[in-house]
mmCIF file of C-alpha atoms in Angstrom:
data_model
loop_
_atom_site.group_PDB
_atom_site.id
_atom_site.type_symbol
_atom_site.label_atom_id
_atom_site.label_comp_id
_atom_site.label_asym_id
_atom_site.label_seq_id
_atom_site.Cartn_x
_atom_site.Cartn_y
_atom_site.Cartn_z
ATOM 1 C CA MET A 1 158.512 73.325 152.889
ATOM 2 C CA LYS A 2 159.778 76.551 154.328
ATOM 3 C CA ILE A 3 162.982 76.260 152.226
ATOM 4 C CA LEU A 4 160.877 75.837 149.073
ATOM 5 C CA ARG A 5 158.854 78.940 149.805
ATOM 6 C CA ILE A 6 161.918 81.009 150.515
ATOM 7 C CA ALA A 7 163.461 79.739 147.243
ATOM 8 C CA ALA A 8 160.350 80.704 145.368
ATOM 9 C CA LEU A 9 160.491 84.141 146.767
ATOM 10 C CA ILE A 10 164.166 84.575 145.675
ATOM 11 C CA LEU A 11 163.542 83.102 142.231
ATOM 12 C CA SER A 12 160.652 85.374 141.512
ATOM 13 C CA GLY A 13 162.980 88.366 141.651
ATOM 14 C CA ILE A 14 165.255 87.108 138.941
ATOM 15 C CA ILE A 15 164.876 89.207 135.765
ATOM 16 C CA LEU A 16 166.153 88.562 132.346
ATOM 17 C CA SER A 17 168.170 91.125 130.436
ATOM 18 C CA THR A 18 166.008 90.815 127.363
ATOM 19 C CA ILE A 19 164.168 93.981 126.516
ATOM 20 C CA GLY A 20 160.491 93.341 125.727
ATOM 21 C CA CYS A 21 157.463 91.657 127.101
ATOM 22 C CA GLN A 22 157.722 88.240 128.721
ATOM 23 C CA LYS A 23 155.613 85.356 129.826
ATOM 24 C CA SER A 24 158.059 84.168 132.532
ATOM 25 C CA GLU A 25 161.165 85.466 134.207
ATOM 26 C CA LEU A 26 162.878 82.347 135.522
ATOM 27 C CA THR A 27 165.997 80.875 134.051
ATOM 28 C CA PRO A 28 165.538 77.183 133.146
ATOM 29 C CA GLU A 29 168.638 75.977 135.078
ATOM 30 C CA VAL A 30 167.423 77.575 138.277
ATOM 31 C CA TYR A 31 163.736 76.908 137.689
ATOM 32 C CA LEU A 32 164.386 73.136 137.290
ATOM 33 C CA LYS A 33 167.082 72.785 139.966
ATOM 34 C CA LYS A 34 165.099 71.115 142.774
ATOM 35 C CA GLY A 35 163.539 67.738 142.164
ATOM 36 C CA LYS A 36 164.787 67.281 138.601
ATOM 37 C CA PRO A 37 164.409 63.565 137.593
ATOM 38 C CA ASP A 38 167.561 61.486 137.043
ATOM 39 C CA LYS A 39 168.216 61.340 133.365
ATOM 40 C CA THR A 40 169.328 57.730 133.685
ATOM 41 C CA THR A 41 165.929 56.562 134.848
ATOM 42 C CA GLU A 42 162.881 55.799 132.814
ATOM 43 C CA PRO A 43 160.094 58.366 132.839
ATOM 44 C CA ASP A 44 157.634 57.974 135.659
ATOM 45 C CA TYR A 45 154.643 58.960 133.654
ATOM 46 C CA ILE A 46 152.307 56.702 131.680
ATOM 47 C CA LEU A 47 151.264 57.299 128.079
ATOM 48 C CA ASP A 48 148.101 55.913 126.474
ATOM 49 C CA GLN A 49 148.449 53.857 123.294
ATOM 50 C CA GLU A 50 146.224 56.164 121.182
ATOM 51 C CA PRO A 51 146.612 59.852 120.854
ATOM 52 C CA THR A 52 143.868 62.293 121.741
ATOM 53 C CA PRO A 53 143.374 65.010 119.101
ATOM 54 C CA ILE A 54 144.755 68.471 119.949
ATOM 55 C CA GLN A 55 141.981 70.935 120.530
ATOM 56 C CA VAL A 56 143.853 74.175 121.394
ATOM 57 C CA TYR A 57 146.609 75.386 119.132
ATOM 58 C CA GLY A 58 147.337 79.062 119.455
ATOM 59 C CA VAL A 59 149.645 82.009 119.567
ATOM 60 C CA TRP A 60 150.035 84.855 121.971
ATOM 61 C CA HIS A 61 150.369 87.930 119.801
ATOM 62 C CA ALA A 62 152.719 90.735 120.841
ATOM 63 C CA GLY A 63 151.952 93.192 118.110
ATOM 64 C CA ASN A 64 154.741 95.090 116.379
ATOM 65 C CA ASP A 65 155.683 97.190 119.418
ATOM 66 C CA TYR A 66 156.590 94.685 122.140
ATOM 67 C CA CYS A 67 153.114 94.074 123.649
ATOM 68 C CA SER A 68 152.152 97.691 124.154
ATOM 69 C CA TRP A 69 149.683 97.786 121.158
ATOM 70 C CA SER A 70 150.025 101.568 121.444
ATOM 71 C CA THR A 71 149.220 102.420 117.812
ATOM 72 C CA ILE A 72 146.307 101.671 115.549
ATOM 73 C CA ARG A 73 147.398 99.320 112.797
ATOM 74 C CA ASN A 74 146.527 99.631 109.146
ATOM 75 C CA ILE A 75 144.901 96.328 108.157
ATOM 76 C CA ASP A 76 146.959 95.959 104.990
ATOM 77 C CA GLU A 77 150.198 96.479 106.861
ATOM 78 C CA PHE A 78 148.950 94.084 109.593
ATOM 79 C CA ASP A 79 148.064 91.462 107.061
ATOM 80 C CA ALA A 80 151.485 91.598 105.456
ATOM 81 C CA LYS A 81 153.005 90.452 108.813
ATOM 82 C CA ASN A 82 150.316 88.139 109.975
ATOM 83 C CA ASN A 83 148.820 86.468 106.903
ATOM 84 C CA TRP A 84 150.569 83.230 107.893
ATOM 85 C CA ILE A 85 148.321 83.048 110.945
ATOM 86 C CA ILE A 86 145.096 83.043 108.851
ATOM 87 C CA ASN A 87 146.552 81.013 105.905
ATOM 88 C CA ARG A 88 149.060 78.202 106.358
ATOM 89 C CA GLY A 89 149.389 77.942 102.551
ATOM 90 C CA ASP A 90 146.186 76.064 101.704
ATOM 91 C CA GLY A 91 143.661 78.622 102.839
ATOM 92 C CA ILE A 92 143.295 77.180 106.244
ATOM 93 C CA PRO A 93 144.502 79.037 109.394
ATOM 94 C CA SER A 94 147.712 77.968 111.113
ATOM 95 C CA VAL A 95 146.063 78.277 114.553
ATOM 96 C CA ASN A 96 142.653 78.271 116.049
ATOM 97 C CA LEU A 97 143.381 80.847 118.837
ATOM 98 C CA VAL A 98 145.110 84.158 118.991
ATOM 99 C CA VAL A 99 145.640 85.912 122.367
ATOM 100 C CA LEU A 100 146.346 89.600 122.045
ATOM 101 C CA SER A 101 148.873 90.572 124.739
ATOM 102 C CA PHE A 102 148.771 92.658 127.030
ATOM 103 C CA VAL A 103 146.108 94.690 128.648
ATOM 104 C CA ASN A 104 147.236 96.837 131.651
ATOM 105 C CA PRO A 105 144.886 96.030 134.594
ATOM 106 C CA MET A 106 144.927 99.563 136.005
ATOM 107 C CA GLU A 107 144.205 101.101 132.674
ATOM 108 C CA LEU A 108 141.327 98.615 132.208
ATOM 109 C CA LEU A 109 140.029 99.591 135.666
ATOM 110 C CA HIS A 110 140.174 103.341 135.071
ATOM 111 C CA ASN A 111 139.603 103.340 131.284
ATOM 112 C CA THR A 112 142.597 105.534 130.611
ATOM 113 C CA THR A 113 143.923 104.321 127.257
ATOM 114 C CA GLY A 114 141.800 106.342 124.927
ATOM 115 C CA ASN A 115 140.355 103.267 123.390
ATOM 116 C CA PRO A 116 136.546 103.638 123.276
ATOM 117 C CA ILE A 117 136.346 99.916 124.136
ATOM 118 C CA GLY A 118 136.834 100.291 127.895
ATOM 119 C CA GLY A 119 140.524 100.718 128.818
ATOM 120 C CA ILE A 120 142.303 98.325 126.420
ATOM 121 C CA PRO A 121 145.263 99.432 124.350
ATOM 122 C CA VAL A 122 144.292 101.542 121.375
ATOM 123 C CA GLY A 123 145.818 99.015 118.930
ATOM 124 C CA MET A 124 143.485 96.240 120.115
ATOM 125 C CA THR A 125 140.656 97.388 117.736
ATOM 126 C CA SER A 126 137.614 95.560 116.604
ATOM 127 C CA ALA A 127 139.132 95.487 113.174
ATOM 128 C CA ILE A 128 142.172 93.455 114.452
ATOM 129 C CA VAL A 129 139.815 91.062 116.295
ATOM 130 C CA GLN A 130 137.701 90.605 113.235
ATOM 131 C CA TYR A 131 140.729 89.973 111.077
ATOM 132 C CA PHE A 132 141.158 86.692 112.948
ATOM 133 C CA LYS A 133 137.555 85.879 113.807
ATOM 134 C CA ALA A 134 136.461 86.190 110.171
ATOM 135 C CA GLU A 135 138.682 83.101 109.549
ATOM 136 C CA GLY A 136 137.253 81.090 112.305
ATOM 137 C CA ILE A 137 140.045 81.844 114.801
ATOM 138 C CA ARG A 138 138.978 82.425 118.416
ATOM 139 C CA VAL A 139 140.419 85.626 119.942
ATOM 140 C CA MET A 140 141.237 86.423 123.545
ATOM 141 C CA LEU A 141 142.801 89.356 125.400
ATOM 142 C CA SER A 142 145.509 88.696 128.003
ATOM 143 C CA ILE A 143 145.468 90.923 131.027
ATOM 144 C CA GLY A 144 148.837 91.399 132.707
ATOM 145 C CA GLY A 145 152.161 89.790 131.803
ATOM 146 C CA ILE A 146 155.242 90.259 134.012
ATOM 147 C CA THR A 147 155.492 93.951 133.197
ATOM 148 C CA TYR A 148 152.146 94.683 134.689
ATOM 149 C CA THR A 149 152.387 92.636 137.928
ATOM 150 C CA ASP A 150 152.397 95.690 140.059
ATOM 151 C CA ASP A 151 149.390 97.062 138.176
ATOM 152 C CA TRP A 152 147.516 93.770 138.819
ATOM 153 C CA ASN A 153 148.336 94.143 142.497
ATOM 154 C CA ALA A 154 147.126 97.775 142.635
ATOM 155 C CA ALA A 155 143.914 97.156 140.573
ATOM 156 C CA LEU A 156 142.929 94.130 142.735
ATOM 157 C CA GLU A 157 143.565 96.201 145.838
ATOM 158 C CA GLU A 158 141.588 99.142 144.632
ATOM 159 C CA ASP A 159 138.541 97.372 143.140
ATOM 160 C CA ALA A 160 138.845 93.830 142.006
ATOM 161 C CA TRP A 161 135.092 93.431 141.432
ATOM 162 C CA GLN A 162 134.983 96.423 139.130
ATOM 163 C CA LEU A 163 138.015 95.208 137.264
ATOM 164 C CA GLY A 164 136.192 91.880 136.589
ATOM 165 C CA LEU A 165 133.104 93.795 135.405
ATOM 166 C CA ASN A 166 135.184 95.981 133.108
ATOM 167 C CA ALA A 167 136.848 92.927 131.636
ATOM 168 C CA ALA A 168 133.523 91.244 131.134
ATOM 169 C CA ALA A 169 132.264 94.367 129.307
ATOM 170 C CA VAL A 170 135.264 94.402 126.956
ATOM 171 C CA ALA A 171 134.755 90.628 126.231
ATOM 172 C CA ARG A 172 131.130 91.288 125.433
ATOM 173 C CA GLU A 173 131.823 94.273 123.134
ATOM 174 C CA LEU A 174 134.486 92.544 121.158
ATOM 175 C CA GLY A 175 133.271 88.916 121.341
ATOM 176 C CA VAL A 176 136.500 87.679 122.818
ATOM 177 C CA GLY A 177 137.637 85.698 125.872
ATOM 178 C CA ILE A 178 139.900 86.878 128.684
ATOM 179 C CA GLU A 179 143.186 85.413 129.939
ATOM 180 C CA ILE A 180 144.425 86.124 133.452
ATOM 181 C CA ASP A 181 148.208 86.526 133.428
ATOM 182 C CA TYR A 182 148.899 87.553 136.981
ATOM 183 C CA GLU A 183 152.606 86.773 137.642
ATOM 184 C CA GLU A 184 152.923 87.628 141.321
ATOM 185 C CA ALA A 185 154.965 84.992 143.022
ATOM 186 C CA ARG A 186 155.718 86.629 146.395
ATOM 187 C CA SER A 187 152.294 87.344 147.849
ATOM 188 C CA PRO A 188 149.469 87.287 145.272
ATOM 189 C CA ASN A 189 146.156 88.866 146.284
ATOM 190 C CA LEU A 190 144.144 85.682 145.892
ATOM 191 C CA GLU A 191 140.983 87.040 147.504
ATOM 192 C CA GLY A 192 141.136 90.016 145.060
ATOM 193 C CA LEU A 193 141.653 87.529 142.185
ATOM 194 C CA GLN A 194 138.677 85.511 143.459
ATOM 195 C CA ALA A 195 136.534 88.735 143.382
ATOM 196 C CA PHE A 196 137.706 89.466 139.816
ATOM 197 C CA ILE A 197 136.701 86.005 138.718
ATOM 198 C CA ASP A 198 133.437 86.102 140.543
ATOM 199 C CA ALA A 199 132.570 89.478 139.007
ATOM 200 C CA TYR A 200 133.447 88.204 135.465
ATOM 201 C CA ARG A 201 131.360 85.046 136.006
ATOM 202 C CA SER A 202 128.402 87.124 137.256
ATOM 203 C CA VAL A 203 128.229 88.493 133.651
ATOM 204 C CA HIS A 204 129.527 85.527 131.618
ATOM 205 C CA GLY A 205 128.814 82.196 133.283
ATOM 206 C CA TYR A 206 130.993 79.136 132.580
ATOM 207 C CA ASP A 207 130.091 77.765 129.186
ATOM 208 C CA ALA A 208 131.289 74.195 128.551
ATOM 209 C CA THR A 209 130.108 74.328 124.913
ATOM 210 C CA GLY A 210 132.382 77.278 124.125
ATOM 211 C CA THR A 211 129.570 78.936 122.122
ATOM 212 C CA ASN A 212 129.776 82.249 124.033
ATOM 213 C CA HIS A 213 133.307 83.446 123.243
ATOM 214 C CA ALA A 214 133.131 86.069 125.989
ATOM 215 C CA ALA A 215 132.550 83.324 128.516
ATOM 216 C CA ARG A 216 136.036 81.854 127.882
ATOM 217 C CA LEU A 217 138.145 82.766 130.948
ATOM 218 C CA THR A 218 141.568 81.175 131.348
ATOM 219 C CA ILE A 219 144.671 81.626 133.562
ATOM 220 C CA ASP A 220 148.407 81.394 133.060
ATOM 221 C CA LEU A 221 150.440 79.300 135.431
ATOM 222 C CA ALA A 222 154.157 78.641 135.495
ATOM 223 C CA ALA A 223 155.812 76.139 133.218
ATOM 224 C CA GLY A 224 155.809 73.719 136.184
ATOM 225 C CA ASP A 225 154.745 73.811 139.872
ATOM 226 C CA ARG A 226 157.683 75.535 141.370
ATOM 227 C CA TRP A 227 156.793 79.170 140.622
ATOM 228 C CA LEU A 228 153.555 81.104 141.105
ATOM 229 C CA ILE A 229 153.017 78.438 143.820
ATOM 230 C CA ASP A 230 150.137 80.208 145.666
ATOM 231 C CA ILE A 231 148.243 80.965 142.440
ATOM 232 C CA CYS A 232 148.751 77.391 141.254
ATOM 233 C CA GLN A 233 147.448 75.994 144.583
ATOM 234 C CA ARG A 234 144.248 77.974 144.374
ATOM 235 C CA ALA A 235 143.759 77.497 140.757
ATOM 236 C CA THR A 236 144.074 73.687 140.758
ATOM 237 C CA SER A 237 142.013 73.126 143.900
ATOM 238 C CA GLU A 238 139.191 75.526 143.208
ATOM 239 C CA TRP A 239 139.122 76.936 139.735
ATOM 240 C CA LEU A 240 140.250 74.212 137.312
ATOM 241 C CA THR A 241 138.505 71.162 138.610
ATOM 242 C CA THR A 242 136.574 68.868 136.300
ATOM 243 C CA SER A 243 133.734 68.435 138.788
ATOM 244 C CA ASP A 244 132.945 72.210 139.317
ATOM 245 C CA PRO A 245 135.019 74.234 136.909
ATOM 246 C CA VAL A 246 135.237 78.010 137.220
ATOM 247 C CA LEU A 247 137.961 78.733 134.685
ATOM 248 C CA ASP A 248 138.059 77.001 131.310
ATOM 249 C CA TYR A 249 141.781 75.945 131.404
ATOM 250 C CA ALA A 250 145.303 77.101 132.233
ATOM 251 C CA ASN A 251 148.361 77.704 130.077
ATOM 252 C CA ALA A 252 151.620 76.355 131.381
ATOM 253 C CA MET A 253 153.781 79.199 130.315
ATOM 254 C CA VAL A 254 157.218 79.200 128.672
ATOM 255 C CA PRO A 255 160.316 79.324 130.914
ATOM 256 C CA ALA A 256 162.890 82.017 130.371
ATOM 257 C CA ARG A 257 164.236 80.421 127.198
ATOM 258 C CA GLN A 258 163.273 77.474 124.989
ATOM 259 C CA PRO A 259 163.585 74.242 126.955
ATOM 260 C CA SER A 260 164.715 70.894 125.694
ATOM 261 C CA ALA A 261 161.998 68.395 124.811
ATOM 262 C CA SER A 262 162.603 66.488 128.068
ATOM 263 C CA GLY A 263 162.673 69.779 130.019
ATOM 264 C CA ALA A 264 159.320 70.815 128.666
ATOM 265 C CA ILE A 265 157.803 67.454 129.449
ATOM 266 C CA GLU A 266 159.218 67.530 132.998
ATOM 267 C CA ASN A 267 157.571 70.886 133.580
ATOM 268 C CA TRP A 268 154.187 69.862 132.162
ATOM 269 C CA ASP A 269 154.250 66.556 134.084
ATOM 270 C CA GLU A 270 154.504 68.493 137.408
ATOM 271 C CA HIS A 271 151.083 69.813 136.678
ATOM 272 C CA ILE A 272 149.715 66.371 135.967
ATOM 273 C CA ASP A 273 151.233 64.996 139.208
ATOM 274 C CA GLY A 274 150.783 68.036 141.505
ATOM 275 C CA LYS A 275 152.887 68.659 144.593
ATOM 276 C CA PRO A 276 151.378 66.568 147.458
ATOM 277 C CA GLN A 277 154.533 67.363 149.548
ATOM 278 C CA TYR A 278 153.814 71.104 149.631
ATOM 279 C CA ASP A 279 151.899 72.735 152.454
ATOM 280 C CA PRO A 280 149.252 73.319 151.365
ATOM 281 C CA PRO A 281 149.627 70.806 148.497
ATOM 282 C CA ILE A 282 149.187 71.565 144.847
ATOM 283 C CA SER A 283 146.494 69.321 143.501
ATOM 284 C CA PRO A 284 147.009 67.310 140.257
ATOM 285 C CA LEU A 285 145.717 68.974 137.186
ATOM 286 C CA ALA A 286 143.533 67.094 134.711
ATOM 287 C CA PRO A 287 145.306 66.909 131.284
ATOM 288 C CA CYS A 288 142.222 68.345 129.672
ATOM 289 C CA LYS A 289 142.624 71.524 131.737
ATOM 290 C CA PHE A 290 145.854 72.904 130.373
ATOM 291 C CA THR A 291 148.100 73.605 127.379
ATOM 292 C CA GLY A 292 151.922 73.563 127.125
ATOM 293 C CA ALA A 293 153.834 76.606 125.729
ATOM 294 C CA LEU A 294 156.869 76.826 123.461
ATOM 295 C CA TYR A 295 158.706 79.814 121.950
ATOM 296 C CA LEU A 296 158.475 81.062 118.429
ATOM 297 C CA ASN A 297 161.286 83.578 118.769
ATOM 298 C CA ASP A 298 164.975 83.721 119.621
ATOM 299 C CA ARG A 299 167.956 85.699 118.394
ATOM 300 C CA LYS A 300 167.675 83.818 115.187
ATOM 301 C CA ASP A 301 164.834 81.872 113.520
ATOM 302 C CA ILE A 302 164.073 78.623 115.326
ATOM 303 C CA PRO A 303 162.370 75.313 114.313
ATOM 304 C CA GLU A 304 159.150 76.149 116.076
ATOM 305 C CA CYS A 305 158.687 78.924 113.450
ATOM 306 C CA ILE A 306 160.522 77.633 110.353
ATOM 307 C CA ASN A 307 161.057 73.827 110.530
ATOM 308 C CA PHE A 308 158.368 71.594 112.001
ATOM 309 C CA SER A 309 160.269 68.399 111.478
ATOM 310 C CA SER A 310 162.956 69.626 113.879
ATOM 311 C CA SER A 311 160.536 71.359 116.313
ATOM 312 C CA LEU A 312 159.812 70.763 119.972
ATOM 313 C CA GLN A 313 156.195 70.540 119.278
ATOM 314 C CA LEU A 314 156.831 67.473 117.211
ATOM 315 C CA ALA A 315 159.277 66.064 119.687
ATOM 316 C CA THR A 316 156.819 66.519 122.580
ATOM 317 C CA SER A 317 153.682 65.719 120.792
ATOM 318 C CA GLU A 318 153.404 62.162 121.837
ATOM 319 C CA TYR A 319 153.477 63.231 125.553
ATOM 320 C CA VAL A 320 150.985 66.026 124.879
ATOM 321 C CA THR A 321 148.449 63.810 123.096
ATOM 322 C CA LYS A 322 148.940 60.558 125.155
ATOM 323 C CA ILE A 323 149.652 61.589 128.780
ATOM 324 C CA MET A 324 147.293 59.810 131.237
ATOM 325 C CA PRO A 325 145.760 61.520 134.223
ATOM 326 C CA ASN A 326 147.406 61.060 137.563
ATOM 327 C CA GLY A 327 144.812 62.027 140.203
ATOM 328 C CA ALA A 328 142.565 64.454 138.241
ATOM 329 C CA GLY A 329 140.523 63.945 135.050
ATOM 330 C CA THR A 330 139.591 60.792 133.124
ATOM 331 C CA THR A 331 140.628 61.517 129.599
ATOM 332 C CA THR A 332 144.124 61.396 128.217
ATOM 333 C CA GLY A 333 146.149 64.087 126.505
ATOM 334 C CA MET A 334 146.667 67.810 127.267
ATOM 335 C CA LEU A 335 144.526 70.362 125.399
ATOM 336 C CA GLY A 336 147.377 71.364 123.047
ATOM 337 C CA PHE A 337 150.027 73.902 122.457
ATOM 338 C CA MET A 338 150.502 77.678 122.794
ATOM 339 C CA PHE A 339 153.332 79.593 121.203
ATOM 340 C CA TRP A 340 155.012 82.826 122.401
ATOM 341 C CA ALA A 341 154.802 84.985 120.488
ATOM 342 C CA ALA A 342 153.586 86.280 117.021
ATOM 343 C CA GLU A 343 155.187 89.435 115.598
ATOM 344 C CA CYS A 344 157.598 91.191 118.024
ATOM 345 C CA PRO A 345 157.872 90.478 121.773
ATOM 346 C CA SER A 346 161.496 91.597 122.165
ATOM 347 C CA THR A 347 164.057 93.942 120.520
ATOM 348 C CA ARG A 348 166.724 91.257 120.926
ATOM 349 C CA LYS A 349 164.804 88.462 119.153
ATOM 350 C CA VAL A 350 163.612 88.078 115.585
ATOM 351 C CA CYS A 351 160.045 88.913 114.941
ATOM 352 C CA ALA A 352 157.778 86.042 114.025
ATOM 353 C CA THR A 353 156.100 87.278 110.876
ATOM 354 C CA ASN A 354 155.987 83.934 108.892
ATOM 355 C CA CYS A 355 155.835 80.669 110.736
ATOM 356 C CA THR A 356 154.054 78.754 107.991
ATOM 357 C CA ASP A 357 156.775 76.072 107.926
ATOM 358 C CA GLY A 358 156.662 75.676 111.681
ATOM 359 C CA VAL A 359 153.350 76.282 113.305
ATOM 360 C CA GLY A 360 151.609 76.158 109.940
ATOM 361 C CA ALA A 361 153.025 72.742 109.125
ATOM 362 C CA GLY A 362 152.160 71.619 112.694
ATOM 363 C CA SER A 363 148.542 72.650 112.086
ATOM 364 C CA THR A 364 148.515 70.411 109.036
ATOM 365 C CA GLU A 365 150.233 67.487 110.757
ATOM 366 C CA PHE A 366 148.002 67.569 113.804
ATOM 367 C CA ASN A 367 144.893 68.321 111.795
ATOM 368 C CA ILE A 368 143.962 71.275 113.999
ATOM 369 C CA PRO A 369 140.236 71.996 113.983
ATOM 370 C CA VAL A 370 139.235 75.469 112.974
ATOM 371 C CA PRO A 371 137.132 76.824 114.557
ATOM 372 C CA MET A 372 138.051 75.445 117.918
ATOM 373 C CA PRO A 373 135.576 72.652 118.999
ATOM 374 C CA ALA A 374 133.934 72.339 122.467
ATOM 375 C CA LEU A 375 136.715 71.395 124.755
ATOM 376 C CA ARG A 376 136.905 68.172 126.740
ATOM 377 C CA GLN A 377 135.624 68.586 130.222
ATOM 378 C CA GLU A 378 136.875 65.440 131.938
#
């Protein structure tokens, strides 16, 4: 156990050379090194015979300036690069969720961005939010990302409760949910994060119906259970239970680059199984309490964006829709997919400005409901 924790500390310091905003910083070959299943054996997970419909099908949105959202966008210009999100070709949106990424926690705490809506980037305007919401797409704001890990630490240390209240105020003003993307692997401030969550929930209580968009509060976890270990332990044991939920669900983030289909499934299955051998253990996560993430961008166009028939979402869809619980939850199937990221998350990767033939085609194939329905709770 001590060896695993030391390894986690070392791995958390590995940084990719890619310039831009990221959801994860671990290289797949290192991230999956320990405990990787033998490729010659049969999978040790069990699939149901019938698929459960996908409920969450969304994109993180990086804007056109690598997640800074530092300029106010003209709506006509914004539409030219994002119309595929609200129209997959038949007038129906390609997704039912857009997560605007990222909000700096310290600027949210101190309201220093100049945005009249409480400390969020100036480019995250009500007009941008309404661009999506007018089409029935749910909108959330993501606080953090790997770039703002130190800011998360500082804000939680300074006044975690006020940070939660400020996030709740922004959510109420814009009619959006909030995503916690706190990527501190070494020594996360879990009590501060608990205070942030408690403060937020003091304003917007848990809403199983999903009617109150501002009550939607989610968290990002690593692709599997071997990074962000302390956060994952707390989240699965206390915040993401089906008996007494505090957070709505988690997103299993992308690794450093696009995994294989088997690699993605191995990651996600770690959440289903948990890590009973850890000390303290990581509890199993109910399938209805998380999504799996894939990339939209690389140095060239990739199937996730331009060719659904060759995509990983199609290759992994049987697992995502049929995986059975293994210690938590009663219903089969994960909540669905998230994609990183619309528009331009990196200077070294192509911008995703038209993924109609990838995500849009997947939306048609999976019959994604828009607006998002009330999520399964068990």
